[in-house]
Short mmCIF file of C-alpha atoms and ligand atoms in Angstrom, two decimals:
data_model
loop_
_atom_site.label_atom_id
_atom_site.label_comp_id
_atom_site.label_asym_id
_atom_site.label_seq_id
_atom_site.Cartn_x
_atom_site.Cartn_y
_atom_site.Cartn_z
CA MET A 1 -73.26 -62.48 6.45
CA ARG A 2 -70.48 -61.19 8.86
CA THR A 3 -67.05 -60.06 7.10
CA PRO A 4 -64.49 -61.05 9.80
CA ILE A 5 -62.63 -57.72 10.66
CA ILE A 6 -59.63 -59.07 9.51
CA GLU A 7 -60.99 -59.49 5.57
CA ALA A 8 -61.98 -55.93 5.88
CA LEU A 9 -58.90 -54.18 6.66
CA SER A 10 -57.28 -56.25 3.79
CA SER A 11 -60.25 -55.43 1.04
CA PRO A 12 -58.86 -54.48 -2.09
CA ALA A 13 -61.67 -52.22 -2.91
CA SER A 14 -64.56 -50.20 -1.02
CA ARG A 15 -67.25 -51.54 -0.26
CA ASP A 16 -71.35 -50.65 -0.57
CA GLU A 17 -72.52 -53.37 1.90
CA ILE A 18 -70.59 -54.95 4.82
CA THR A 19 -71.46 -56.06 8.02
CA VAL A 20 -69.05 -56.64 10.84
CA CYS A 21 -69.31 -57.43 14.72
CA GLY A 22 -67.23 -57.49 17.45
CA TRP A 23 -66.72 -55.79 21.22
CA VAL A 24 -65.97 -52.35 21.32
CA ARG A 25 -62.43 -51.48 22.67
CA THR A 26 -63.35 -47.78 22.70
CA ARG A 27 -65.77 -44.86 22.00
CA ARG A 28 -65.10 -41.16 21.60
CA ASP A 29 -67.85 -39.12 20.77
CA ALA A 30 -67.59 -35.89 18.81
CA LYS A 31 -70.69 -33.10 18.19
CA ALA A 32 -72.25 -34.82 14.77
CA PHE A 33 -70.70 -38.61 15.29
CA SER A 34 -69.24 -40.88 17.52
CA PHE A 35 -65.77 -43.14 16.41
CA LEU A 36 -66.28 -47.21 17.61
CA GLU A 37 -63.08 -49.10 18.03
CA LEU A 38 -64.37 -52.78 17.24
CA ASN A 39 -62.38 -55.89 17.54
CA ASP A 40 -63.82 -59.13 16.70
CA GLY A 41 -60.57 -61.23 17.38
CA SER A 42 -59.62 -62.27 13.83
CA CYS A 43 -56.59 -60.15 14.10
CA LEU A 44 -54.94 -57.70 16.53
CA ARG A 45 -56.29 -54.67 15.08
CA GLY A 46 -60.02 -53.54 15.13
CA ILE A 47 -61.86 -51.65 12.71
CA GLN A 48 -62.82 -48.19 13.27
CA VAL A 49 -66.71 -47.75 12.77
CA VAL A 50 -67.94 -44.15 12.08
CA VAL A 51 -71.84 -43.57 13.63
CA ASP A 52 -73.42 -40.09 12.41
CA ALA A 53 -75.65 -38.84 15.16
CA GLY A 54 -79.29 -39.95 13.72
CA THR A 55 -78.16 -43.56 12.34
CA PRO A 56 -80.55 -45.85 12.85
CA GLY A 57 -80.05 -47.99 16.32
CA SER A 58 -77.48 -44.84 17.74
CA GLU A 59 -80.42 -44.46 20.43
CA ALA A 60 -78.11 -46.98 21.76
CA LEU A 61 -74.67 -45.54 21.57
CA LEU A 62 -74.37 -44.47 25.07
CA GLU A 63 -74.38 -48.14 25.97
CA MET A 64 -71.62 -49.40 23.47
CA THR A 65 -69.15 -48.68 25.93
CA THR A 66 -65.90 -50.84 26.11
CA GLY A 67 -66.71 -54.67 26.25
CA ALA A 68 -70.38 -54.39 24.55
CA SER A 69 -70.55 -56.19 21.79
CA VAL A 70 -72.12 -54.64 18.73
CA GLU A 71 -73.39 -55.20 14.62
CA VAL A 72 -72.98 -52.77 12.31
CA LYS A 73 -74.09 -52.56 8.88
CA GLY A 74 -72.67 -49.87 6.32
CA ARG A 75 -70.11 -48.98 4.24
CA LEU A 76 -66.49 -49.80 3.93
CA VAL A 77 -64.73 -46.51 3.00
CA ALA A 78 -61.13 -45.33 2.78
CA SER A 79 -60.56 -43.69 6.07
CA GLN A 80 -60.17 -39.83 6.31
CA GLY A 81 -58.14 -40.81 9.78
CA LYS A 82 -54.46 -41.82 10.05
CA GLY A 83 -53.61 -45.50 11.19
CA GLN A 84 -56.09 -47.02 8.95
CA ALA A 85 -56.55 -47.77 5.65
CA TRP A 86 -60.37 -48.78 5.68
CA GLU A 87 -63.16 -47.41 7.87
CA VAL A 88 -67.04 -48.28 7.95
CA GLN A 89 -69.49 -45.68 7.87
CA ALA A 90 -72.54 -47.09 9.54
CA ALA A 91 -75.83 -47.53 8.22
CA GLN A 92 -77.16 -48.97 11.15
CA VAL A 93 -75.66 -50.17 14.40
CA VAL A 94 -77.32 -52.55 16.49
CA LEU A 95 -76.22 -53.23 20.35
CA LEU A 96 -76.21 -56.84 20.67
CA GLY A 97 -74.87 -57.06 24.60
CA GLY A 98 -73.95 -54.06 26.87
CA ALA A 99 -71.25 -54.52 29.14
CA ASP A 100 -71.18 -51.87 32.49
CA GLU A 101 -68.37 -50.28 34.36
CA SER A 102 -67.54 -53.59 36.19
CA TYR A 103 -66.28 -55.05 32.87
CA PRO A 104 -63.05 -56.05 34.16
CA LEU A 105 -61.15 -55.30 30.80
CA GLN A 106 -61.22 -51.51 30.86
CA LYS A 107 -58.41 -50.23 30.51
CA LYS A 108 -54.85 -51.68 29.51
CA GLY A 109 -51.94 -51.91 31.99
CA HIS A 110 -54.03 -55.41 34.06
CA THR A 111 -51.22 -57.69 35.36
CA LEU A 112 -50.57 -61.04 33.90
CA GLU A 113 -51.34 -62.46 37.38
CA PHE A 114 -54.75 -60.41 37.48
CA LEU A 115 -55.89 -61.64 33.89
CA ARG A 116 -55.21 -65.72 34.87
CA GLU A 117 -58.09 -64.37 37.32
CA ILE A 118 -59.94 -63.62 34.64
CA ALA A 119 -59.09 -66.31 32.20
CA HIS A 120 -62.87 -66.56 30.70
CA LEU A 121 -62.22 -62.65 29.54
CA ARG A 122 -58.46 -62.34 28.88
CA PRO A 123 -58.85 -63.59 25.29
CA ARG A 124 -60.33 -60.57 24.81
CA SER A 125 -57.49 -58.65 25.43
CA ASN A 126 -54.35 -57.82 22.62
CA LEU A 127 -51.98 -60.05 23.97
CA PHE A 128 -54.25 -62.78 24.53
CA GLY A 129 -56.32 -62.82 21.35
CA ALA A 130 -52.44 -62.88 19.83
CA VAL A 131 -51.62 -65.63 21.99
CA PHE A 132 -54.44 -67.95 21.05
CA ARG A 133 -53.96 -66.85 16.94
CA VAL A 134 -50.43 -68.28 17.09
CA ARG A 135 -51.21 -71.08 19.17
CA SER A 136 -54.06 -71.85 16.33
CA ARG A 137 -51.42 -71.58 13.41
CA MET A 138 -48.63 -73.09 15.01
CA ALA A 139 -51.25 -76.64 15.58
CA TYR A 140 -51.93 -76.49 11.95
CA ALA A 141 -47.84 -75.94 11.28
CA VAL A 142 -47.24 -78.99 13.52
CA HIS A 143 -49.94 -80.86 11.20
CA THR A 144 -48.24 -79.43 7.74
CA PHE A 145 -44.61 -80.38 9.08
CA PHE A 146 -45.29 -83.88 9.35
CA GLN A 147 -47.80 -84.53 6.72
CA GLU A 148 -45.78 -82.87 4.11
CA ARG A 149 -43.02 -85.64 5.49
CA GLY A 150 -45.10 -88.74 4.48
CA PHE A 151 -45.85 -89.07 8.68
CA LEU A 152 -49.34 -90.38 9.56
CA ASN A 153 -51.48 -88.68 12.81
CA VAL A 154 -52.26 -91.44 15.34
CA HIS A 155 -54.13 -91.67 18.49
CA THR A 156 -52.99 -92.95 21.42
CA PRO A 157 -54.99 -93.12 24.59
CA MET A 158 -55.59 -90.73 27.00
CA ILE A 159 -55.97 -93.67 29.91
CA THR A 160 -53.18 -95.98 30.23
CA ALA A 161 -52.11 -98.53 32.29
CA SER A 162 -48.36 -97.63 32.01
CA ASP A 163 -45.70 -95.05 32.99
CA CYS A 164 -43.82 -94.36 30.11
CA GLU A 165 -41.48 -91.67 31.78
CA GLY A 166 -41.16 -94.24 34.84
CA ALA A 167 -41.31 -91.10 37.14
CA GLY A 168 -44.69 -92.00 38.73
CA GLU A 169 -46.23 -88.73 38.43
CA MET A 170 -49.60 -89.76 36.95
CA PHE A 171 -52.55 -88.90 37.71
CA ARG A 172 -54.70 -91.80 38.77
CA VAL A 173 -58.36 -92.48 36.88
CA THR A 174 -60.69 -94.43 39.10
CA THR A 175 -64.22 -94.96 39.39
CA LEU A 176 -63.79 -95.86 43.34
CA ALA A 177 -65.06 -93.96 45.86
CA PRO A 178 -62.19 -92.33 47.81
CA GLY A 179 -61.16 -95.30 50.36
CA ALA A 180 -63.75 -97.70 49.01
CA GLY A 181 -63.70 -101.29 47.05
CA LYS A 182 -61.00 -103.19 45.88
CA LEU A 183 -59.01 -103.12 42.44
CA GLU A 184 -60.59 -105.22 41.05
CA GLU A 185 -63.60 -103.94 41.20
CA ASP A 186 -62.74 -100.60 39.89
CA PHE A 187 -63.77 -99.67 35.75
CA PHE A 188 -60.79 -101.00 34.31
CA GLY A 189 -59.93 -103.97 36.79
CA LYS A 190 -56.59 -102.09 37.27
CA PRO A 191 -54.90 -99.32 38.47
CA THR A 192 -54.99 -96.63 35.00
CA PHE A 193 -53.76 -93.17 34.56
CA LEU A 194 -54.04 -90.45 32.47
CA THR A 195 -51.42 -90.94 30.31
CA VAL A 196 -47.44 -88.87 30.52
CA SER A 197 -46.71 -89.49 27.06
CA GLY A 198 -48.31 -91.47 24.18
CA GLN A 199 -44.47 -92.64 23.16
CA LEU A 200 -44.87 -96.35 23.55
CA GLU A 201 -48.44 -97.04 21.51
CA ALA A 202 -46.46 -94.60 19.48
CA GLU A 203 -44.13 -97.43 18.70
CA THR A 204 -46.01 -99.83 17.94
CA LEU A 205 -47.42 -97.78 15.30
CA ALA A 206 -44.12 -96.77 14.02
CA CYS A 207 -42.97 -100.33 13.98
CA ALA A 208 -45.94 -101.17 11.04
CA LEU A 209 -46.60 -97.81 9.30
CA GLY A 210 -43.02 -96.25 9.27
CA LYS A 211 -43.71 -93.20 10.18
CA VAL A 212 -46.41 -91.34 12.86
CA TYR A 213 -46.56 -88.42 15.12
CA THR A 214 -49.08 -88.10 17.91
CA PHE A 215 -50.34 -84.36 19.11
CA GLY A 216 -52.49 -84.54 22.25
CA PRO A 217 -52.91 -83.69 26.20
CA THR A 218 -50.78 -84.98 28.16
CA PHE A 219 -50.69 -84.79 31.95
CA ARG A 220 -48.33 -84.72 34.56
CA ALA A 221 -48.72 -84.78 38.55
CA GLU A 222 -45.49 -83.24 39.29
CA ASN A 223 -45.79 -80.51 41.76
CA SER A 224 -43.31 -78.24 40.44
CA ASN A 225 -44.45 -74.64 40.27
CA THR A 226 -42.66 -73.21 37.92
CA SER A 227 -43.05 -70.95 35.09
CA ARG A 228 -42.30 -74.04 32.33
CA HIS A 229 -44.86 -76.71 34.14
CA ALA A 230 -47.97 -77.52 33.69
CA ALA A 231 -49.86 -80.33 35.15
CA GLU A 232 -52.12 -80.92 31.52
CA PHE A 233 -50.35 -79.92 28.34
CA TRP A 234 -50.55 -80.39 24.62
CA MET A 235 -46.94 -82.79 23.30
CA ILE A 236 -46.30 -83.30 19.67
CA GLU A 237 -44.45 -86.95 19.79
CA PRO A 238 -43.45 -88.38 16.22
CA GLU A 239 -41.58 -91.83 16.08
CA GLN A 240 -39.98 -92.91 12.67
CA ALA A 241 -38.68 -96.94 12.13
CA PHE A 242 -35.68 -97.38 10.36
CA CYS A 243 -34.08 -94.67 12.12
CA ASP A 244 -31.43 -93.34 14.75
CA LEU A 245 -30.46 -90.56 17.10
CA ALA A 246 -28.68 -88.72 14.03
CA GLY A 247 -32.11 -88.92 12.22
CA ASN A 248 -34.26 -87.89 15.34
CA MET A 249 -31.87 -84.81 15.64
CA ASP A 250 -32.53 -83.83 12.09
CA LEU A 251 -36.12 -84.08 12.62
CA ALA A 252 -36.24 -82.22 15.75
CA GLU A 253 -34.13 -79.53 14.18
CA ALA A 254 -36.20 -79.39 11.18
CA GLN A 255 -39.59 -79.30 12.52
CA LEU A 256 -39.03 -76.33 15.10
CA GLN A 257 -37.05 -74.23 12.44
CA HIS A 258 -40.27 -75.13 10.34
CA GLN A 259 -42.36 -74.10 13.22
CA VAL A 260 -40.41 -70.59 13.94
CA ARG A 261 -40.38 -69.94 9.71
CA ASP A 262 -43.91 -70.79 9.93
CA ALA A 263 -44.60 -68.18 12.59
CA LEU A 264 -43.08 -65.51 10.63
CA ALA A 265 -44.43 -65.88 7.64
CA HIS A 266 -48.33 -66.39 9.08
CA CYS A 267 -48.36 -64.21 12.26
CA ALA A 268 -46.21 -61.59 11.59
CA GLU A 269 -48.49 -58.58 13.19
CA ASP A 270 -49.18 -60.72 16.61
CA LEU A 271 -45.07 -61.40 16.36
CA ALA A 272 -44.69 -57.62 16.03
CA PHE A 273 -46.86 -57.07 18.89
CA PHE A 274 -45.25 -59.97 20.91
CA SER A 275 -41.83 -58.28 20.23
CA ASN A 276 -43.01 -54.95 21.11
CA TYR A 277 -44.71 -55.48 24.05
CA VAL A 278 -43.28 -58.61 25.43
CA ASP A 279 -39.99 -59.44 24.64
CA LYS A 280 -37.65 -57.04 22.33
CA GLY A 281 -35.55 -59.45 21.12
CA LEU A 282 -38.26 -62.05 20.02
CA LEU A 283 -37.91 -61.09 16.25
CA GLU A 284 -34.50 -60.80 15.76
CA ARG A 285 -33.92 -64.62 18.29
CA LEU A 286 -36.77 -66.35 15.71
CA LYS A 287 -35.45 -64.86 12.72
CA PHE A 288 -31.63 -65.80 13.63
CA VAL A 289 -33.30 -69.98 14.73
CA ALA A 290 -35.01 -70.13 11.60
CA GLU A 291 -31.88 -69.76 9.77
CA ARG A 292 -29.05 -71.34 11.69
CA PRO A 293 -28.31 -74.66 12.17
CA PHE A 294 -28.20 -75.77 16.00
CA GLN A 295 -25.25 -76.77 18.00
CA ARG A 296 -24.85 -80.73 19.06
CA VAL A 297 -22.79 -81.26 21.77
CA SER A 298 -22.61 -85.02 24.05
CA TYR A 299 -23.97 -84.70 27.93
CA THR A 300 -20.30 -85.29 28.49
CA GLU A 301 -18.97 -81.99 26.84
CA ALA A 302 -22.18 -80.28 28.52
CA VAL A 303 -20.95 -81.28 31.70
CA GLN A 304 -17.53 -80.16 31.18
CA LEU A 305 -18.24 -76.63 29.74
CA LEU A 306 -20.36 -76.06 32.62
CA GLU A 307 -17.62 -76.95 34.95
CA ALA A 308 -15.43 -74.61 33.30
CA SER A 309 -17.81 -71.91 33.04
CA GLY A 310 -17.21 -70.39 36.30
CA GLN A 311 -20.88 -69.42 37.05
CA ALA A 312 -22.20 -70.12 40.27
CA PHE A 313 -25.01 -72.22 39.96
CA ALA A 314 -27.44 -72.97 42.49
CA TYR A 315 -27.52 -76.54 41.47
CA PRO A 316 -24.34 -78.91 41.77
CA VAL A 317 -23.21 -80.14 38.56
CA ALA A 318 -21.37 -83.00 37.62
CA TYR A 319 -21.49 -86.05 35.22
CA GLY A 320 -24.57 -88.35 36.63
CA LEU A 321 -26.47 -85.35 37.25
CA ASN A 322 -29.69 -84.05 35.58
CA LEU A 323 -28.92 -80.79 34.19
CA GLN A 324 -31.14 -78.07 36.02
CA SER A 325 -33.01 -75.41 34.15
CA GLU A 326 -30.40 -72.99 34.86
CA HIS A 327 -27.74 -75.10 33.18
CA GLU A 328 -29.69 -75.79 29.94
CA ARG A 329 -30.43 -71.48 30.12
CA TRP A 330 -26.12 -71.09 30.60
CA LEU A 331 -25.58 -73.82 27.44
CA THR A 332 -27.91 -71.94 25.23
CA GLU A 333 -28.07 -68.23 26.17
CA GLN A 334 -24.58 -67.53 27.35
CA HIS A 335 -22.37 -70.07 25.87
CA PHE A 336 -23.61 -71.15 22.36
CA GLN A 337 -26.33 -68.28 21.82
CA CYS A 338 -28.44 -70.62 19.52
CA PRO A 339 -30.14 -73.92 20.07
CA VAL A 340 -28.45 -76.72 21.49
CA ILE A 341 -28.66 -80.67 21.11
CA VAL A 342 -27.46 -82.07 24.04
CA TYR A 343 -27.25 -86.16 23.60
CA ASN A 344 -25.84 -88.99 24.92
CA TYR A 345 -26.63 -89.00 28.60
CA PRO A 346 -26.40 -91.39 31.67
CA LYS A 347 -28.40 -94.56 31.74
CA GLU A 348 -29.39 -93.54 35.18
CA ILE A 349 -30.92 -90.39 34.89
CA LYS A 350 -33.13 -91.96 31.40
CA PRO A 351 -35.50 -94.03 31.35
CA PHE A 352 -35.67 -97.67 30.19
CA TYR A 353 -36.64 -97.10 27.11
CA MET A 354 -33.48 -95.29 25.48
CA ARG A 355 -31.03 -97.57 23.72
CA GLN A 356 -28.11 -98.25 25.36
CA ASN A 357 -24.61 -97.25 23.65
CA ASP A 358 -21.68 -99.05 23.30
CA ASP A 359 -19.87 -97.47 26.06
CA GLY A 360 -22.11 -99.15 28.79
CA LEU A 361 -22.68 -95.54 30.47
CA THR A 362 -24.77 -94.19 27.98
CA VAL A 363 -27.93 -93.97 26.39
CA ALA A 364 -28.64 -92.68 23.00
CA ALA A 365 -31.14 -89.69 24.34
CA MET A 366 -31.36 -86.43 23.15
CA ASP A 367 -32.99 -82.87 24.37
CA VAL A 368 -33.31 -79.79 22.70
CA LEU A 369 -32.71 -76.39 24.35
CA VAL A 370 -33.65 -72.80 23.35
CA PRO A 371 -32.46 -69.45 24.74
CA GLY A 372 -35.35 -68.49 27.29
CA ILE A 373 -36.68 -71.77 27.89
CA GLY A 374 -34.49 -74.00 27.89
CA GLU A 375 -35.69 -77.54 27.28
CA ILE A 376 -38.34 -77.50 24.75
CA ILE A 377 -37.41 -81.15 23.24
CA GLY A 378 -36.87 -85.04 24.60
CA GLY A 379 -36.20 -87.65 22.87
CA SER A 380 -33.95 -90.68 22.19
CA GLN A 381 -33.63 -93.74 20.14
CA ARG A 382 -35.11 -96.51 21.20
CA GLU A 383 -33.35 -99.67 22.80
CA GLU A 384 -34.76 -102.76 19.82
CA ARG A 385 -32.86 -105.24 21.43
CA PRO A 386 -34.60 -107.81 23.16
CA GLU A 387 -32.14 -108.92 25.60
CA ARG A 388 -31.32 -105.25 26.10
CA LEU A 389 -34.58 -103.81 27.08
CA ALA A 390 -35.58 -106.97 29.28
CA ALA A 391 -32.54 -105.97 31.06
CA ALA A 392 -33.64 -102.22 31.29
CA MET A 393 -36.80 -103.50 32.60
CA ALA A 394 -35.13 -105.28 35.36
CA HIS A 395 -32.98 -102.47 36.46
CA HIS A 396 -36.20 -100.15 36.35
CA GLY A 397 -38.28 -102.69 38.25
CA LEU A 398 -40.95 -102.74 35.65
CA SER A 399 -42.69 -106.39 35.42
CA GLU A 400 -42.14 -107.88 31.83
CA ALA A 401 -46.13 -108.84 32.43
CA ASP A 402 -47.44 -105.01 32.07
CA TYR A 403 -45.25 -104.26 28.86
CA TRP A 404 -45.61 -107.98 27.04
CA TRP A 405 -46.75 -106.01 23.90
CA TYR A 406 -44.50 -103.57 24.11
CA ALA A 407 -41.46 -106.24 24.36
CA ASP A 408 -43.30 -108.19 21.58
CA LEU A 409 -42.31 -105.41 19.15
CA ARG A 410 -38.76 -106.47 19.60
CA LYS A 411 -39.28 -110.10 19.40
CA TYR A 412 -40.95 -109.74 15.85
CA GLY A 413 -39.25 -108.00 13.29
CA THR A 414 -37.34 -105.42 15.74
CA VAL A 415 -35.95 -102.44 13.77
CA PRO A 416 -34.15 -99.50 15.18
CA HIS A 417 -36.36 -97.07 15.87
CA ALA A 418 -36.79 -93.27 17.34
CA GLY A 419 -39.02 -90.24 18.46
CA TYR A 420 -38.98 -87.54 20.61
CA GLY A 421 -41.56 -85.22 22.51
CA MET A 422 -41.97 -81.24 21.80
CA GLY A 423 -43.88 -79.51 24.17
CA PHE A 424 -46.36 -77.48 22.48
CA GLU A 425 -46.43 -74.95 25.37
CA ARG A 426 -42.91 -74.44 25.86
CA LEU A 427 -43.09 -74.23 21.81
CA LEU A 428 -45.57 -70.93 22.44
CA MET A 429 -43.30 -69.76 25.14
CA PHE A 430 -40.43 -69.49 22.73
CA ILE A 431 -42.16 -68.24 19.67
CA THR A 432 -43.99 -65.47 21.53
CA GLY A 433 -41.65 -64.61 23.98
CA VAL A 434 -44.65 -64.70 26.48
CA GLY A 435 -42.44 -66.18 29.89
CA ASN A 436 -45.30 -68.10 31.97
CA ILE A 437 -46.70 -71.19 30.82
CA ARG A 438 -49.78 -70.14 32.30
CA ASP A 439 -50.39 -67.35 29.68
CA VAL A 440 -49.79 -69.62 26.29
CA ILE A 441 -52.79 -72.15 27.28
CA PRO A 442 -56.28 -70.87 27.60
CA PHE A 443 -57.16 -72.59 30.82
CA ALA A 444 -54.14 -73.44 32.91
CA ARG A 445 -53.95 -76.20 35.41
CA THR A 446 -50.83 -76.00 37.55
CA PRO A 447 -50.38 -77.23 41.51
CA GLY A 448 -53.41 -75.88 43.23
CA HIS A 449 -54.88 -74.46 40.18
CA ALA A 450 -58.01 -75.79 38.08
CA ALA A 451 -60.32 -72.82 37.72
CA PHE A 452 -62.60 -72.66 34.67
O1 4AD B 1 -38.93 -84.86 27.91
P1 4AD B 1 -39.65 -85.76 27.75
O2 4AD B 1 -40.50 -86.31 29.65
O3 4AD B 1 -40.26 -86.65 26.99
C1 4AD B 1 -41.22 -88.03 27.05
O4 4AD B 1 -42.30 -87.63 27.50
C2 4AD B 1 -41.21 -88.63 25.87
N1 4AD B 1 -41.59 -90.13 26.13
C3 4AD B 1 -40.89 -88.17 24.60
C4 4AD B 1 -41.01 -89.24 23.54
O5 4AD B 1 -39.92 -89.60 23.40
N2 4AD B 1 -42.02 -89.40 22.65
O6 4AD B 1 -41.15 -84.38 27.54
C5 4AD B 1 -41.14 -84.24 26.30
C6 4AD B 1 -41.59 -82.51 26.49
C7 4AD B 1 -40.31 -81.93 26.99
O7 4AD B 1 -39.25 -82.01 26.21
C8 4AD B 1 -41.25 -80.19 27.49
O8 4AD B 1 -40.85 -79.88 26.39
C9 4AD B 1 -42.59 -81.12 27.70
O9 4AD B 1 -42.65 -82.66 27.10
N3 4AD B 1 -43.01 -81.00 29.17
C10 4AD B 1 -43.85 -80.59 29.85
N4 4AD B 1 -44.69 -79.17 29.11
C11 4AD B 1 -45.43 -78.60 30.25
N5 4AD B 1 -45.23 -78.88 31.26
C12 4AD B 1 -44.74 -79.96 32.12
N6 4AD B 1 -44.91 -80.48 32.93
C13 4AD B 1 -43.82 -80.97 30.96
N7 4AD B 1 -43.04 -81.92 31.13
C14 4AD B 1 -42.69 -82.17 29.85
MG1 MG B 2 -37.18 -84.24 29.00
#
């Protein structure tokens, strides 16, 4: 039975028999023996294997070059060398698969751009191994956070006929040949799309089950080639009945802090790597975020701060305009120097479903902004009053015929409710310090790119 290298390295005692498998990172040859450094992805570190001359299988040693896959049987012994507590003294080595000099990950120092072109091999590098281990842990932590608080995990459809965000940035799903066929002949008999958010469906479940969350793939056909936008990304969307904007902000803050604390507790080695090689200030920032309460400011106050900042922004700042990434980053990085929740946005710049405030101008929206990224979470209290919702839908040009089921929630036993969406890749950028969304998802989909 194979022992993962992470287990071998944390073994409490030596072992007479052990089998480890992995890919060769380096081989060094001395006269009477060779050292193989094997990595199997279970952790950042590799294990050192000592292969004495004459060890069964060592005839193939010259082919055990960087990238080759190897199985080693032997003894786990205390290491004589420095840098590792344990090493494997090989009794048998088996070359599983060679890798010749064309193996692209020979040496360190490749650019991230080059590594994107070999997305099928980059998980074997230190950086991407660490990113995908953290990704897995953070997904797990999403579930523990909500499950421990009594939220039910619900699955909302990937194919939908509604445009939740009203931005029209949707991918069409059709079985009609390009230019041919009538809409009624299409598979669903009407225009359908890949979902931009599971929120509307999640609301129906929250208005029955109380507290729910979704965690799934989300698609946006926005043609923005930025380091923070992907055409396919994962979103976590909690929705709570009997909850207002303040409760929603509390939950968002608690979840983000939970994710950070969980990463600090369970991904220490990988985070130390990111802190050394990707973003020097990472650990300090994460510890800070894990402990301090977030700042909360209204959109109106945020605009006043930006106007008074004296900063030369590329995009204009004025009440009624959307906050751009540079504005969000100034608020969180320069001004408050901590995560910030901006709430109560003008209704004109927000979707139809957000609850109107008594001022008649703003809606109960909230965005959580974090240093290095800007917006990581967007959410709101939902409009639960039937007449107000009908008016907002008419205002946004949505037909009641399409959203009758959504309106029904307000007709039968309506309740105050609220929720948000957290971009999972944005979360990972924040936790790892990795600066481009293309590098926190195994196979990124962005405008013009759908390789692999
Ligand atoms: O702010 P957004 O558009 O909110 C919604 O979709 C709501 N329906 C969520 C809800 O209330 N249930 O998106 C939520 C989050 C953003 O804050 C951002 O982190 C992420 O999703 N996001 C993206 N991440 C990567 N690539 C994109 N193109 C993204 N668009 C949004
Ligand atoms: Mg948003």
